[in-house]
PDB file of C-alpha atoms in Angstrom:
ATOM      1  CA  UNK A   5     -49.688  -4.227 -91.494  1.00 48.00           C
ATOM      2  CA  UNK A   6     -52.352  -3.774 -89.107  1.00 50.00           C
ATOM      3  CA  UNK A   7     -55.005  -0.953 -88.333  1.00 56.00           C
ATOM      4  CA  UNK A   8     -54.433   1.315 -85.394  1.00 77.00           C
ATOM      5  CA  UNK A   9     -52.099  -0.131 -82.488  1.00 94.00           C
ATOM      6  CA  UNK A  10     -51.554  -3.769 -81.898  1.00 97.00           C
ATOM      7  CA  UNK A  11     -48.921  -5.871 -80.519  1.00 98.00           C
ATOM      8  CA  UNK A  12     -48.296  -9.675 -83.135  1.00 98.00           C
ATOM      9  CA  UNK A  13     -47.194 -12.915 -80.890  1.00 98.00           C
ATOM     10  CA  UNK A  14     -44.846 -14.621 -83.475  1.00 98.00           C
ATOM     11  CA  UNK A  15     -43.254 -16.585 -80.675  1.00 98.00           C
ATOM     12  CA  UNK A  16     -43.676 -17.393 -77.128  1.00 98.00           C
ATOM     13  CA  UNK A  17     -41.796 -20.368 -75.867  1.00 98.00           C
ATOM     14  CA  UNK A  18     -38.762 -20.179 -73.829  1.00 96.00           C
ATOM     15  CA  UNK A  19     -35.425 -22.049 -73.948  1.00 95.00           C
ATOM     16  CA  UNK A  20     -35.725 -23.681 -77.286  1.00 97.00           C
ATOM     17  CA  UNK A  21     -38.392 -23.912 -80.105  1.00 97.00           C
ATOM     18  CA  UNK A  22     -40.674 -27.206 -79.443  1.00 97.00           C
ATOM     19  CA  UNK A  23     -43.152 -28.645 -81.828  1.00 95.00           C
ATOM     20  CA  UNK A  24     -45.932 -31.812 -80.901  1.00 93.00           C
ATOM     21  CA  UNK A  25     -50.048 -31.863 -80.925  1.00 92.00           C
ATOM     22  CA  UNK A  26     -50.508 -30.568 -77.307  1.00 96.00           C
ATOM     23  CA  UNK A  27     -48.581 -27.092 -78.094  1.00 97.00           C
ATOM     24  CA  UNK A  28     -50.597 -26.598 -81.225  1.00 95.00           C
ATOM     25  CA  UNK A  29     -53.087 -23.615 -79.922  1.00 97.00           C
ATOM     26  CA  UNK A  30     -49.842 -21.671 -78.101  1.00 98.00           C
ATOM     27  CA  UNK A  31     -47.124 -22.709 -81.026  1.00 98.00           C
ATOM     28  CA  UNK A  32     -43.471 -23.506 -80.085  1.00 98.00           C
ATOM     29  CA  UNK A  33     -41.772 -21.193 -81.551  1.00 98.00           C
ATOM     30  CA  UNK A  34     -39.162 -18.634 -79.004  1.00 98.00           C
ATOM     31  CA  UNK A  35     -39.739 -15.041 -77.895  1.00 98.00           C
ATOM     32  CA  UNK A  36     -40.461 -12.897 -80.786  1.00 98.00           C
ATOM     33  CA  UNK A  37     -43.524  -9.995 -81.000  1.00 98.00           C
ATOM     34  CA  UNK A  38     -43.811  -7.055 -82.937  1.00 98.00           C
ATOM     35  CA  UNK A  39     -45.528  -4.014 -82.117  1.00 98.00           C
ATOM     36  CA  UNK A  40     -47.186  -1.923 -84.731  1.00 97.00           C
ATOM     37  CA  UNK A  41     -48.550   1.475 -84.404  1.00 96.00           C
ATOM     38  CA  UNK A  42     -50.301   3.249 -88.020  1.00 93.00           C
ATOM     39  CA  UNK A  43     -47.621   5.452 -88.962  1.00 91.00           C
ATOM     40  CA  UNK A  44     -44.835   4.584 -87.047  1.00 95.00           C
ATOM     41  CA  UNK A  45     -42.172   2.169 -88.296  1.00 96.00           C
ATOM     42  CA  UNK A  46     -42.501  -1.540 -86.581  1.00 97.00           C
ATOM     43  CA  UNK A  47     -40.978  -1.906 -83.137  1.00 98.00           C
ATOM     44  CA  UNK A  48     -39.785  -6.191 -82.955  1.00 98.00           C
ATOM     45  CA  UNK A  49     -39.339  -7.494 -79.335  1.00 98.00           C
ATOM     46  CA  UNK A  50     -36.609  -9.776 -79.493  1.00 98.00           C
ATOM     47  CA  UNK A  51     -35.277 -12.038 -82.408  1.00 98.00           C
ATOM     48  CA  UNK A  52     -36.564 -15.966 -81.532  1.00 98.00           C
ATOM     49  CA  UNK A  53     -37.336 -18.162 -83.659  1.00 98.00           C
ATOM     50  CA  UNK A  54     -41.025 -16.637 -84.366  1.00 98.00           C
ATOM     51  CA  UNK A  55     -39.088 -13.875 -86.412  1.00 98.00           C
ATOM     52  CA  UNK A  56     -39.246 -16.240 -89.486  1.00 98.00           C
ATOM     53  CA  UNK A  57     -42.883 -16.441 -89.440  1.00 98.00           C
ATOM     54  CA  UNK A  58     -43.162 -12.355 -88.950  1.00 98.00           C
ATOM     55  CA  UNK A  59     -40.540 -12.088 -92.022  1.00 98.00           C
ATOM     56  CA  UNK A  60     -42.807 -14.411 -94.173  1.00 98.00           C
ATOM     57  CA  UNK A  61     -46.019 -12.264 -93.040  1.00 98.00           C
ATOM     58  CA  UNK A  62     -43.728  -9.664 -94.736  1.00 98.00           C
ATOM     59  CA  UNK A  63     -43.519 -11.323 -98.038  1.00 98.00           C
ATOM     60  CA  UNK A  64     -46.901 -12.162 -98.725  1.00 97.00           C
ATOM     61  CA  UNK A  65     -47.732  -8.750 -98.012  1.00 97.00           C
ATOM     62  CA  UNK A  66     -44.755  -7.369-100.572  1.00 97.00           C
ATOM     63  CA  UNK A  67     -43.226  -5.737 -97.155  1.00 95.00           C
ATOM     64  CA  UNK A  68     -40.220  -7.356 -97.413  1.00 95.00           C
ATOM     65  CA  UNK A  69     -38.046  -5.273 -99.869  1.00 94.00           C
ATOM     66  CA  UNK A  70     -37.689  -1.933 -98.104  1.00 95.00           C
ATOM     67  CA  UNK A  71     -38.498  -2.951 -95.055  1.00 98.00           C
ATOM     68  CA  UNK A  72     -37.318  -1.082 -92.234  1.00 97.00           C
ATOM     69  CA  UNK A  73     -37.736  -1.849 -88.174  1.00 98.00           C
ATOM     70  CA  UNK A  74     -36.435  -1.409 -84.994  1.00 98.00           C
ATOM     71  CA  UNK A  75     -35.378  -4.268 -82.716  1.00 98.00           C
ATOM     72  CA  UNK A  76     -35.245  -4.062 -78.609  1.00 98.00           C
ATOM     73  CA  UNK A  77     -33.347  -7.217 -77.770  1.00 98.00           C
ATOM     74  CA  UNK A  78     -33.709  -8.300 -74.125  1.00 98.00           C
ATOM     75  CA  UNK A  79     -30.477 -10.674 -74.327  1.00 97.00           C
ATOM     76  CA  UNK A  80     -28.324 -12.316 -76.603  1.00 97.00           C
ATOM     77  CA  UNK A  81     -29.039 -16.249 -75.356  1.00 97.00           C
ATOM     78  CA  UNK A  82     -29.723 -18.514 -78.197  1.00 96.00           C
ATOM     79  CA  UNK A  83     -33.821 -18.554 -77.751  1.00 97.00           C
ATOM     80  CA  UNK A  84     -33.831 -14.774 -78.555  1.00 98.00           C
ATOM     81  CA  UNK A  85     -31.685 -14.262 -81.367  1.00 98.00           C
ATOM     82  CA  UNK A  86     -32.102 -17.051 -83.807  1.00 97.00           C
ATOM     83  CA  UNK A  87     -34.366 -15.688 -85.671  1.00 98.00           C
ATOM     84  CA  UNK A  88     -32.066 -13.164 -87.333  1.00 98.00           C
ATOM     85  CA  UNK A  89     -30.374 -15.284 -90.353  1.00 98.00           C
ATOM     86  CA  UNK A  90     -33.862 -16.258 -91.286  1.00 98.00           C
ATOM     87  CA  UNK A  91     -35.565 -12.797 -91.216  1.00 98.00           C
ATOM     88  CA  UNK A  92     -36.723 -12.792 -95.115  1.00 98.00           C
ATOM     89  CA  UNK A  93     -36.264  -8.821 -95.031  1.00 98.00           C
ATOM     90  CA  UNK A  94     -32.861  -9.052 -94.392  1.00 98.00           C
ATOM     91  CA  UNK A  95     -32.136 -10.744 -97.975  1.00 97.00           C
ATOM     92  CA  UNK A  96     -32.510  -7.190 -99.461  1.00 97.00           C
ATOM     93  CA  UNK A  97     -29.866  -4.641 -99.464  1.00 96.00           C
ATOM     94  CA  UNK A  98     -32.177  -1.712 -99.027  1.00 97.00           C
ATOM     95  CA  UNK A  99     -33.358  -3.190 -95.565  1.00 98.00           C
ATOM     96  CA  UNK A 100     -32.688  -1.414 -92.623  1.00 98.00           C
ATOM     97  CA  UNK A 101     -32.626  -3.223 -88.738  1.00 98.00           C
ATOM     98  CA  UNK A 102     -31.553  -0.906 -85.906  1.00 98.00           C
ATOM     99  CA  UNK A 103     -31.447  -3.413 -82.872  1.00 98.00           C
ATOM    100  CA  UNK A 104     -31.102  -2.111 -79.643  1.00 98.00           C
ATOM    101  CA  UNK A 105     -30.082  -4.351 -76.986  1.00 98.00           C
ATOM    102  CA  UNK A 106     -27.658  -4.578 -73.522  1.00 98.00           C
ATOM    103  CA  UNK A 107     -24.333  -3.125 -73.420  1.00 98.00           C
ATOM    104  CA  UNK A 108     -21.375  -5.938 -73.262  1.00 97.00           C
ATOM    105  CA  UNK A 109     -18.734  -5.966 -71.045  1.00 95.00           C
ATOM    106  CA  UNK A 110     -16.779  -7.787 -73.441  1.00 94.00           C
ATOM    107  CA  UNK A 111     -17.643  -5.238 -75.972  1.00 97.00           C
ATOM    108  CA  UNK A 112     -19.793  -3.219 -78.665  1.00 98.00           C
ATOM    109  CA  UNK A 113     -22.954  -5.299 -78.979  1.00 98.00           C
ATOM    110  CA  UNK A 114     -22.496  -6.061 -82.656  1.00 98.00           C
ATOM    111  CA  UNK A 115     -19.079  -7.574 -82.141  1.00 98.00           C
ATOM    112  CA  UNK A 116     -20.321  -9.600 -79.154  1.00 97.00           C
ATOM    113  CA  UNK A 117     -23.284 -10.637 -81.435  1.00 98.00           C
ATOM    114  CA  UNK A 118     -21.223 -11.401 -84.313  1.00 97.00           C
ATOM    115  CA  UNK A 119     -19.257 -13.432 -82.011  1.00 96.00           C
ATOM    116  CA  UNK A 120     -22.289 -15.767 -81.692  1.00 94.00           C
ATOM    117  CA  UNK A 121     -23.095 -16.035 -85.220  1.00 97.00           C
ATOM    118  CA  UNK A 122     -20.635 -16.840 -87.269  1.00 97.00           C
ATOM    119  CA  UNK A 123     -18.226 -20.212 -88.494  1.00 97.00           C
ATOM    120  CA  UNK A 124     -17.695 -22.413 -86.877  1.00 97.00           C
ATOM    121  CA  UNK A 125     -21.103 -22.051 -85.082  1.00 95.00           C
ATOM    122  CA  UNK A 126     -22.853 -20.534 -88.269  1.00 96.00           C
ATOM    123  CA  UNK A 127     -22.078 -20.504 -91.579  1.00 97.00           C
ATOM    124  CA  UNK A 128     -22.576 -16.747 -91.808  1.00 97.00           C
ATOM    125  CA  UNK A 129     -21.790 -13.509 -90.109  1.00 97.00           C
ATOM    126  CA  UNK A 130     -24.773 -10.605 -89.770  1.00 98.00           C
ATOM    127  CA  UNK A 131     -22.610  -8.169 -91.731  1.00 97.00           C
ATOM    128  CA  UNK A 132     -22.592 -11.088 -94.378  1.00 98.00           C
ATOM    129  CA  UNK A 133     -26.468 -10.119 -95.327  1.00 98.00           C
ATOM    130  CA  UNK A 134     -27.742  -7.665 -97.566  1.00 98.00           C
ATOM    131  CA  UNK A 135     -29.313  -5.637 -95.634  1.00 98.00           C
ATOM    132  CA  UNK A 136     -27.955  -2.828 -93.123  1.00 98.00           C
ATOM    133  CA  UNK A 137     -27.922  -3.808 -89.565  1.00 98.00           C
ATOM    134  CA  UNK A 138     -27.060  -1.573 -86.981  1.00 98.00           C
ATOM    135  CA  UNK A 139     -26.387  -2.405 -83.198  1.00 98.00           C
ATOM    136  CA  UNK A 140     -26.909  -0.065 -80.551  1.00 98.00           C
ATOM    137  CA  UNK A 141     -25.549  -1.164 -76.740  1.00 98.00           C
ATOM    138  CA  UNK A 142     -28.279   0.446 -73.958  1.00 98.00           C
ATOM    139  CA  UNK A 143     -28.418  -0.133 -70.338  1.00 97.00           C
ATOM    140  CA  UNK A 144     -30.679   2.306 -68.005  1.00 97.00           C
ATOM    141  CA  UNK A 145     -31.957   4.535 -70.577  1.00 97.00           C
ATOM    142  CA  UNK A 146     -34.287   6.301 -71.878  1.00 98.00           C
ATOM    143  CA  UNK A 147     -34.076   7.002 -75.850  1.00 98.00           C
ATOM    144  CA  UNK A 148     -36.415   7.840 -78.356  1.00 97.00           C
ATOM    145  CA  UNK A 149     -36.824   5.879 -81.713  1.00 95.00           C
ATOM    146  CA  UNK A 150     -38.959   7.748 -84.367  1.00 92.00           C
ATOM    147  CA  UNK A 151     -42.188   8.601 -82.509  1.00 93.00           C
ATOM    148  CA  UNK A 152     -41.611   6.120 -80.075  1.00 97.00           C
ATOM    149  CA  UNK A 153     -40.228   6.847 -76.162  1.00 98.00           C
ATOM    150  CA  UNK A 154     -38.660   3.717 -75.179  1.00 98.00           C
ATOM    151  CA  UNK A 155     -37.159   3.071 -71.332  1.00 98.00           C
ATOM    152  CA  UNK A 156     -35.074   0.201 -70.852  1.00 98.00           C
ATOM    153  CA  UNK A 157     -33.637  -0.990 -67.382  1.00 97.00           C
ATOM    154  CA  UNK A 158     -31.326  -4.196 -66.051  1.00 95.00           C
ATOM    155  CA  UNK A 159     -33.410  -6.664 -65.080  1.00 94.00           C
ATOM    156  CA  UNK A 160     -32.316  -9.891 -62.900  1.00 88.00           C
ATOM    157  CA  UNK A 161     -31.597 -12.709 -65.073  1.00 86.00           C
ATOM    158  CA  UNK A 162     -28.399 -14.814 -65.458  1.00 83.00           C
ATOM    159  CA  UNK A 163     -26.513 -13.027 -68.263  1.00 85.00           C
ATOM    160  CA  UNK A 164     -27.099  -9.111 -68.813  1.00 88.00           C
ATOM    161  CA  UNK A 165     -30.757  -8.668 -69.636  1.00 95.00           C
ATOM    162  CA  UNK A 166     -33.344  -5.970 -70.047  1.00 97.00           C
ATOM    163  CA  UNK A 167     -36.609  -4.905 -70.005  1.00 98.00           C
ATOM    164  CA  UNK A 168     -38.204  -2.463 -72.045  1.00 98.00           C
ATOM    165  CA  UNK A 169     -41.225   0.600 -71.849  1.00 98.00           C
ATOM    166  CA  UNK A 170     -42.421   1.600 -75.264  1.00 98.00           C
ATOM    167  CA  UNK A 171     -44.681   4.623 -75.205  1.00 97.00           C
ATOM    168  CA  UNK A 172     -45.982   5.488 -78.700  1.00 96.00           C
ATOM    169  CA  UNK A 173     -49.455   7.476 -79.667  1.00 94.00           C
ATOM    170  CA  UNK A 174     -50.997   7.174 -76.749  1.00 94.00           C
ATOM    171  CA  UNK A 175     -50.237   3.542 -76.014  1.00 95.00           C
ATOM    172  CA  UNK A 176     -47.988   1.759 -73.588  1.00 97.00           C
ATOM    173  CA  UNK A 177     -46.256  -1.625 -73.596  1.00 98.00           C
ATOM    174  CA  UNK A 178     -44.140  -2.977 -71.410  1.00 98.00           C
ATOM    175  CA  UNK A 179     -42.135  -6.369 -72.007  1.00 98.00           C
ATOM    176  CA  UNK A 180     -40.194  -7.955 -69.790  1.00 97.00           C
ATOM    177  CA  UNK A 181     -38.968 -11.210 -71.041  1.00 94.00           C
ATOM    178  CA  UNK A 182     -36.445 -13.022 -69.225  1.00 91.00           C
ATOM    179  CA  UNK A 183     -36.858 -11.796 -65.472  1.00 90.00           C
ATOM    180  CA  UNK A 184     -35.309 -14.127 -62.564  1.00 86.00           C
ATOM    181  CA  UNK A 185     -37.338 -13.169 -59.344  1.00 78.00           C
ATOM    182  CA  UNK A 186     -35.081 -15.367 -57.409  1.00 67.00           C
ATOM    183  CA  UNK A 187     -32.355 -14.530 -59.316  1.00 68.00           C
ATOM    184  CA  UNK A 188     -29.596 -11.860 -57.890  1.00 62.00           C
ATOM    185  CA  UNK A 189     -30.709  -9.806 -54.930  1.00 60.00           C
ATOM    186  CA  UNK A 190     -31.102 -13.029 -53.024  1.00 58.00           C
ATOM    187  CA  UNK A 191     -30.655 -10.995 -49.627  1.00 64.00           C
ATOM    188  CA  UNK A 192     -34.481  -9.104 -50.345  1.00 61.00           C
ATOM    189  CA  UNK A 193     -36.262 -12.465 -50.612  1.00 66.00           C
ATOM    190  CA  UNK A 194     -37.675 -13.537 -53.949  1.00 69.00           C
ATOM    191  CA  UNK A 195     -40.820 -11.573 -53.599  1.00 76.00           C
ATOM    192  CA  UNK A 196     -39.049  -8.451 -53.456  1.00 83.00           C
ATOM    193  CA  UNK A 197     -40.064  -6.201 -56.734  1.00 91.00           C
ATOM    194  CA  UNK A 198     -37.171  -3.858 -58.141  1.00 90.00           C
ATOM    195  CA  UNK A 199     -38.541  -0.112 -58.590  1.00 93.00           C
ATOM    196  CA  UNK A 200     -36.964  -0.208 -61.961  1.00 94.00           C
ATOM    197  CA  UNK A 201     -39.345  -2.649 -62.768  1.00 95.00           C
ATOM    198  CA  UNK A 202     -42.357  -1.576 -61.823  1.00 97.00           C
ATOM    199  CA  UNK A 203     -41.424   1.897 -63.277  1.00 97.00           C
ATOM    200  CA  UNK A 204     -41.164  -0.043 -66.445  1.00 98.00           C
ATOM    201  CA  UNK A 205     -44.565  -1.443 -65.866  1.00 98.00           C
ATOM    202  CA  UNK A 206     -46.592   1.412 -64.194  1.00 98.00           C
ATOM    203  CA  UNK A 207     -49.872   1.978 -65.453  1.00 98.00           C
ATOM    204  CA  UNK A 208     -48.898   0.175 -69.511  1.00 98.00           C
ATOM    205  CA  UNK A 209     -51.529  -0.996 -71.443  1.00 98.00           C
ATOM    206  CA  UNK A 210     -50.150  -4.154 -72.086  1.00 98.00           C
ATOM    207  CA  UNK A 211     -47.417  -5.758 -69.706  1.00 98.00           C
ATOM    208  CA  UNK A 212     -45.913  -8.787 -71.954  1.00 98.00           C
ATOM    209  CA  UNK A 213     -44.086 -10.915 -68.589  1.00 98.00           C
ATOM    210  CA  UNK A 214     -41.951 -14.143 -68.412  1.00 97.00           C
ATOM    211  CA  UNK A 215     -43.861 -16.769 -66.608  1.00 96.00           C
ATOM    212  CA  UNK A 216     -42.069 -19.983 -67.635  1.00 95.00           C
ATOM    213  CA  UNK A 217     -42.185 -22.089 -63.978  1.00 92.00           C
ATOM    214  CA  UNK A 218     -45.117 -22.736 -61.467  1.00 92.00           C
ATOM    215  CA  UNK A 219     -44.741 -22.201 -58.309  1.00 88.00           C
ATOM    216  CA  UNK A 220     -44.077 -26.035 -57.720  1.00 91.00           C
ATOM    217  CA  UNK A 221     -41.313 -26.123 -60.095  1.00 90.00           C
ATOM    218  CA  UNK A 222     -39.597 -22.855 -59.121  1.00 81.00           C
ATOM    219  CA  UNK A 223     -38.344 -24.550 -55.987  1.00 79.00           C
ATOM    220  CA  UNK A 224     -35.914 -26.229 -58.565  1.00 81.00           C
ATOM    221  CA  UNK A 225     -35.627 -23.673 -60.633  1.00 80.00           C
ATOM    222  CA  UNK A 226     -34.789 -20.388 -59.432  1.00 73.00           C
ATOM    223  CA  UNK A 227     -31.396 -20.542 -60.813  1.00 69.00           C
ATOM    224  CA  UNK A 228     -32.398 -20.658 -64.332  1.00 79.00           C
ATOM    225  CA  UNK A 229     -33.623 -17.028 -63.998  1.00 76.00           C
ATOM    226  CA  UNK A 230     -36.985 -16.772 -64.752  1.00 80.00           C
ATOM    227  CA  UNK A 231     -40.237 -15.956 -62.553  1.00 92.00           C
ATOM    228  CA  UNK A 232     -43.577 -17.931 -62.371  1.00 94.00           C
ATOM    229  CA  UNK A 233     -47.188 -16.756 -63.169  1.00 96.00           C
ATOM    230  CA  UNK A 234     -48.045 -15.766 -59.603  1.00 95.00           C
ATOM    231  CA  UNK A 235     -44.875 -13.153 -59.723  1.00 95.00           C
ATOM    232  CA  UNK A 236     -45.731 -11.711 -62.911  1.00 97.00           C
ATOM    233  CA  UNK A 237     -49.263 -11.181 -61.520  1.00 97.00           C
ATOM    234  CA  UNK A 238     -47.704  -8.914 -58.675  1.00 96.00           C
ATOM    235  CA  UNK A 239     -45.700  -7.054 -60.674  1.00 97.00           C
ATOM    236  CA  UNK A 240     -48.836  -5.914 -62.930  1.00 98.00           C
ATOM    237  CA  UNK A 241     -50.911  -5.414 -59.748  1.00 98.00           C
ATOM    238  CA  UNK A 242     -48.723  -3.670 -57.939  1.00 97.00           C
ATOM    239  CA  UNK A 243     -47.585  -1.406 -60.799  1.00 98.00           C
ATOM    240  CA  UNK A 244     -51.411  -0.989 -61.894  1.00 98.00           C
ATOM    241  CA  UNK A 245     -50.958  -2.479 -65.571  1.00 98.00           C
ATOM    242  CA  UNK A 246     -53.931  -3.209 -67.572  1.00 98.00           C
ATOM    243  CA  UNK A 247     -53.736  -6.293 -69.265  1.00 98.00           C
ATOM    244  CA  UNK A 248     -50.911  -9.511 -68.391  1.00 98.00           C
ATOM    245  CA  UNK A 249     -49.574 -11.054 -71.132  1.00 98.00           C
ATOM    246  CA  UNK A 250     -47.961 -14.928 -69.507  1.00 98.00           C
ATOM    247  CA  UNK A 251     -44.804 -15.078 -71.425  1.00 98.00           C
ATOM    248  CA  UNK A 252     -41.832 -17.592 -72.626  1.00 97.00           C
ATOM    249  CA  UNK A 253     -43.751 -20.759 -71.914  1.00 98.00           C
ATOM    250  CA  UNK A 254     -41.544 -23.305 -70.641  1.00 97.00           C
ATOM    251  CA  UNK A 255     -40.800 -25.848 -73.819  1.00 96.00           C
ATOM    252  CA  UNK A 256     -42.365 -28.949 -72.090  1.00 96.00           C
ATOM    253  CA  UNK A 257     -45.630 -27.178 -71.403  1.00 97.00           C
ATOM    254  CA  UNK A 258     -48.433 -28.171 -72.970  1.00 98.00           C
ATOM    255  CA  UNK A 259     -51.642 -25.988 -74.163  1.00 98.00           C
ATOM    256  CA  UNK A 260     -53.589 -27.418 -71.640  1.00 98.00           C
ATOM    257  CA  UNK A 261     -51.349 -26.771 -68.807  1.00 98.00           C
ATOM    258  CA  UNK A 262     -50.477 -23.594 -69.869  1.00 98.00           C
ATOM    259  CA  UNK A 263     -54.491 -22.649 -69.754  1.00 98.00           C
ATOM    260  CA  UNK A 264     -54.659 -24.170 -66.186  1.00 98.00           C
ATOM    261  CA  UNK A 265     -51.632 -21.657 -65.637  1.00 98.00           C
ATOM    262  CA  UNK A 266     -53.729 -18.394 -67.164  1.00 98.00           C
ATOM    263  CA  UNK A 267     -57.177 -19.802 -64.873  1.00 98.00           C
ATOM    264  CA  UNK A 268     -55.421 -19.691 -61.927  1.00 97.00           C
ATOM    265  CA  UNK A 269     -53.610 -16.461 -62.335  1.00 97.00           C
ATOM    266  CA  UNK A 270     -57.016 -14.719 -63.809  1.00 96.00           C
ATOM    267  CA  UNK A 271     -59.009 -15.838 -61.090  1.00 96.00           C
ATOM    268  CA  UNK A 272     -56.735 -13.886 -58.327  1.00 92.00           C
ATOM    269  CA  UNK A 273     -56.439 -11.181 -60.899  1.00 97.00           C
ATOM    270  CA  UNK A 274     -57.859  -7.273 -60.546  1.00 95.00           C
ATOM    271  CA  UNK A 275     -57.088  -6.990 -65.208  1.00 98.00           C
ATOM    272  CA  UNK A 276     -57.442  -8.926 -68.035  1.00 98.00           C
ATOM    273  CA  UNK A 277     -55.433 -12.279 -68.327  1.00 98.00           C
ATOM    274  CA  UNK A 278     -54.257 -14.107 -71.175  1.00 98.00           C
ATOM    275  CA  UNK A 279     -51.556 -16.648 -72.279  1.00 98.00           C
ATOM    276  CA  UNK A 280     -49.342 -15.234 -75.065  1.00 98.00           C
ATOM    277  CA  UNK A 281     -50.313 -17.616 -78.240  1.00 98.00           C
ATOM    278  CA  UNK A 282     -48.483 -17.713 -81.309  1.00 98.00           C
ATOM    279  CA  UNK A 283     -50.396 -15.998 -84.173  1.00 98.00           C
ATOM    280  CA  UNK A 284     -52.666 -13.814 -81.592  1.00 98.00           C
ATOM    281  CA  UNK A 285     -53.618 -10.110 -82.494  1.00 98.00           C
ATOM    282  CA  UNK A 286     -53.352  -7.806 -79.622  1.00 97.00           C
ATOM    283  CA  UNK A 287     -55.122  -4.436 -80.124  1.00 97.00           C
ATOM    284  CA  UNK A 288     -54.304  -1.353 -78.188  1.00 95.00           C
ATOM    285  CA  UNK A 289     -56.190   1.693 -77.261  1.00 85.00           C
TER     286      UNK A 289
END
């Protein structure tokens, strides 16, 4: 839908979709961004709440019919997949979504999934909508989809959850949504950096990272499993990435604390800044 290489915020809030006049400029709905590359078939990071918005994008641009995409899904807690039932696409039967996302324990990922969405909880199932959806269960891999070279890797949070690498024409993105610095590997200190993250993250054009606490509030917060704005910055600095993407906003933040968030990080910063915002248009080399 657009020229070239880009990555679409459709959602960037954590935890739960939020709505008020102070989050109007960074939105409130949850973790949902697409990637689109001329040629190449959509890639959709993660299935919030901001997947609605993308699927409507879809209609008014007669997309929606024969639409076909691929889905990496960092996790399967409520902020990232409920998006899915509303995905406009997904109402026709020659639709095709091939969502990749963390091998169960408890299972194949579309019966765990299922397992979420349905009655009582829902009043319908995924294989209850038109369209084909296929899950894939990956862990520490490396596959390709279409064009695309995608790694993903375990990364600490406080249910499985991944991060991914897309490299595709030239360009790199790396998103890492839901990452815990505190959490797991408590015995390495909270500033300690997995390699499999930073070989996620080394060298990307575009690293997409949670940032959801400051630094005050992470004393409190650690065990929720997400990392702050100052640990995101050291992950892109140390893995040489060349633009930070702040991520997952906490639901209580407002735009104007979120930019006092992004000024602080940018001024101790050696690349390009930004707070995710709902609606933004990220081009890619």
């Amino acid at each position: 839908m657009h020229g070239g290489s880009s990555v679409h915020f459709y959602g960037v809030r954590g935890s739960t979709p939020c709505d008020g006049p102070g989050i109007a400029r960074y939105g409130g709905n949850t973790s949902c961004a697409v990637l689109e590359v001329a040629g190449h078939v959509p890639i959709v990071l993660d299935l919030g709440t901001g997947l609605r918005n993308y699927g409507q994008d879809l209609v008014e641009a007669g997309l929606d019919e024969h639409y076909r995409g691929i889905v990496l899904l960092t996790h399967l807690h409520w902020d990232h997949i409920q998006g899915l039932p509303f995905f406009a696409p997904l109402a026709s039967d020659d639709s095709r979504l091939e969502v990749y996302g963390p091998a169960q324990s408890d299972g194949p990922l579309g019966d765990v999934f299922a397992g979420v969405m349905r009655p009582p909880y829902f009043p319908i199932r995924p294989c209850d909508l038109p369209a084909d959806i296929r899950f894939h269960g990956v862990g520490h891999d490396t596959f390709c989809v279409g064009e695309a070279r995608v790694r993903s890797s375990w990364v600490r949070h406080t249910d499985p959850a991944l991060g991914f690498r897309v490299d595709v024409a030239g360009t790199s993105v790396a998103y890492i949504s839901d990452h815990g610095q505190g959490c797991g590997d408590t015995d390495l200190g909270d500033d300690h950096i997995p390699a499999e993250v930073l070989e996620l993250c080394d060298g990307v054009d575009l690293l997409i990272h949670d940032a959801q606490h400051t630094t005050e509030e992470y004393a409190t917060t650690a065990y929720l499993g997400h990392a702050t704005a100052a640990h995101a910055l050291e992950i892109a600095t140390e893995a040489g990435s060349r633009r930070l993407a702040l991520y997952h906003h906490d639901f209580t933040r407002t735009d104007n604390e979120i930019d006092a968030i992004v000024a602080a990080a940018g001024a101790h910063a050696s690349m390009p800044v930004f707070g995710a915002a709902e609606g933004a248009v990220i081009d890619l080399p």
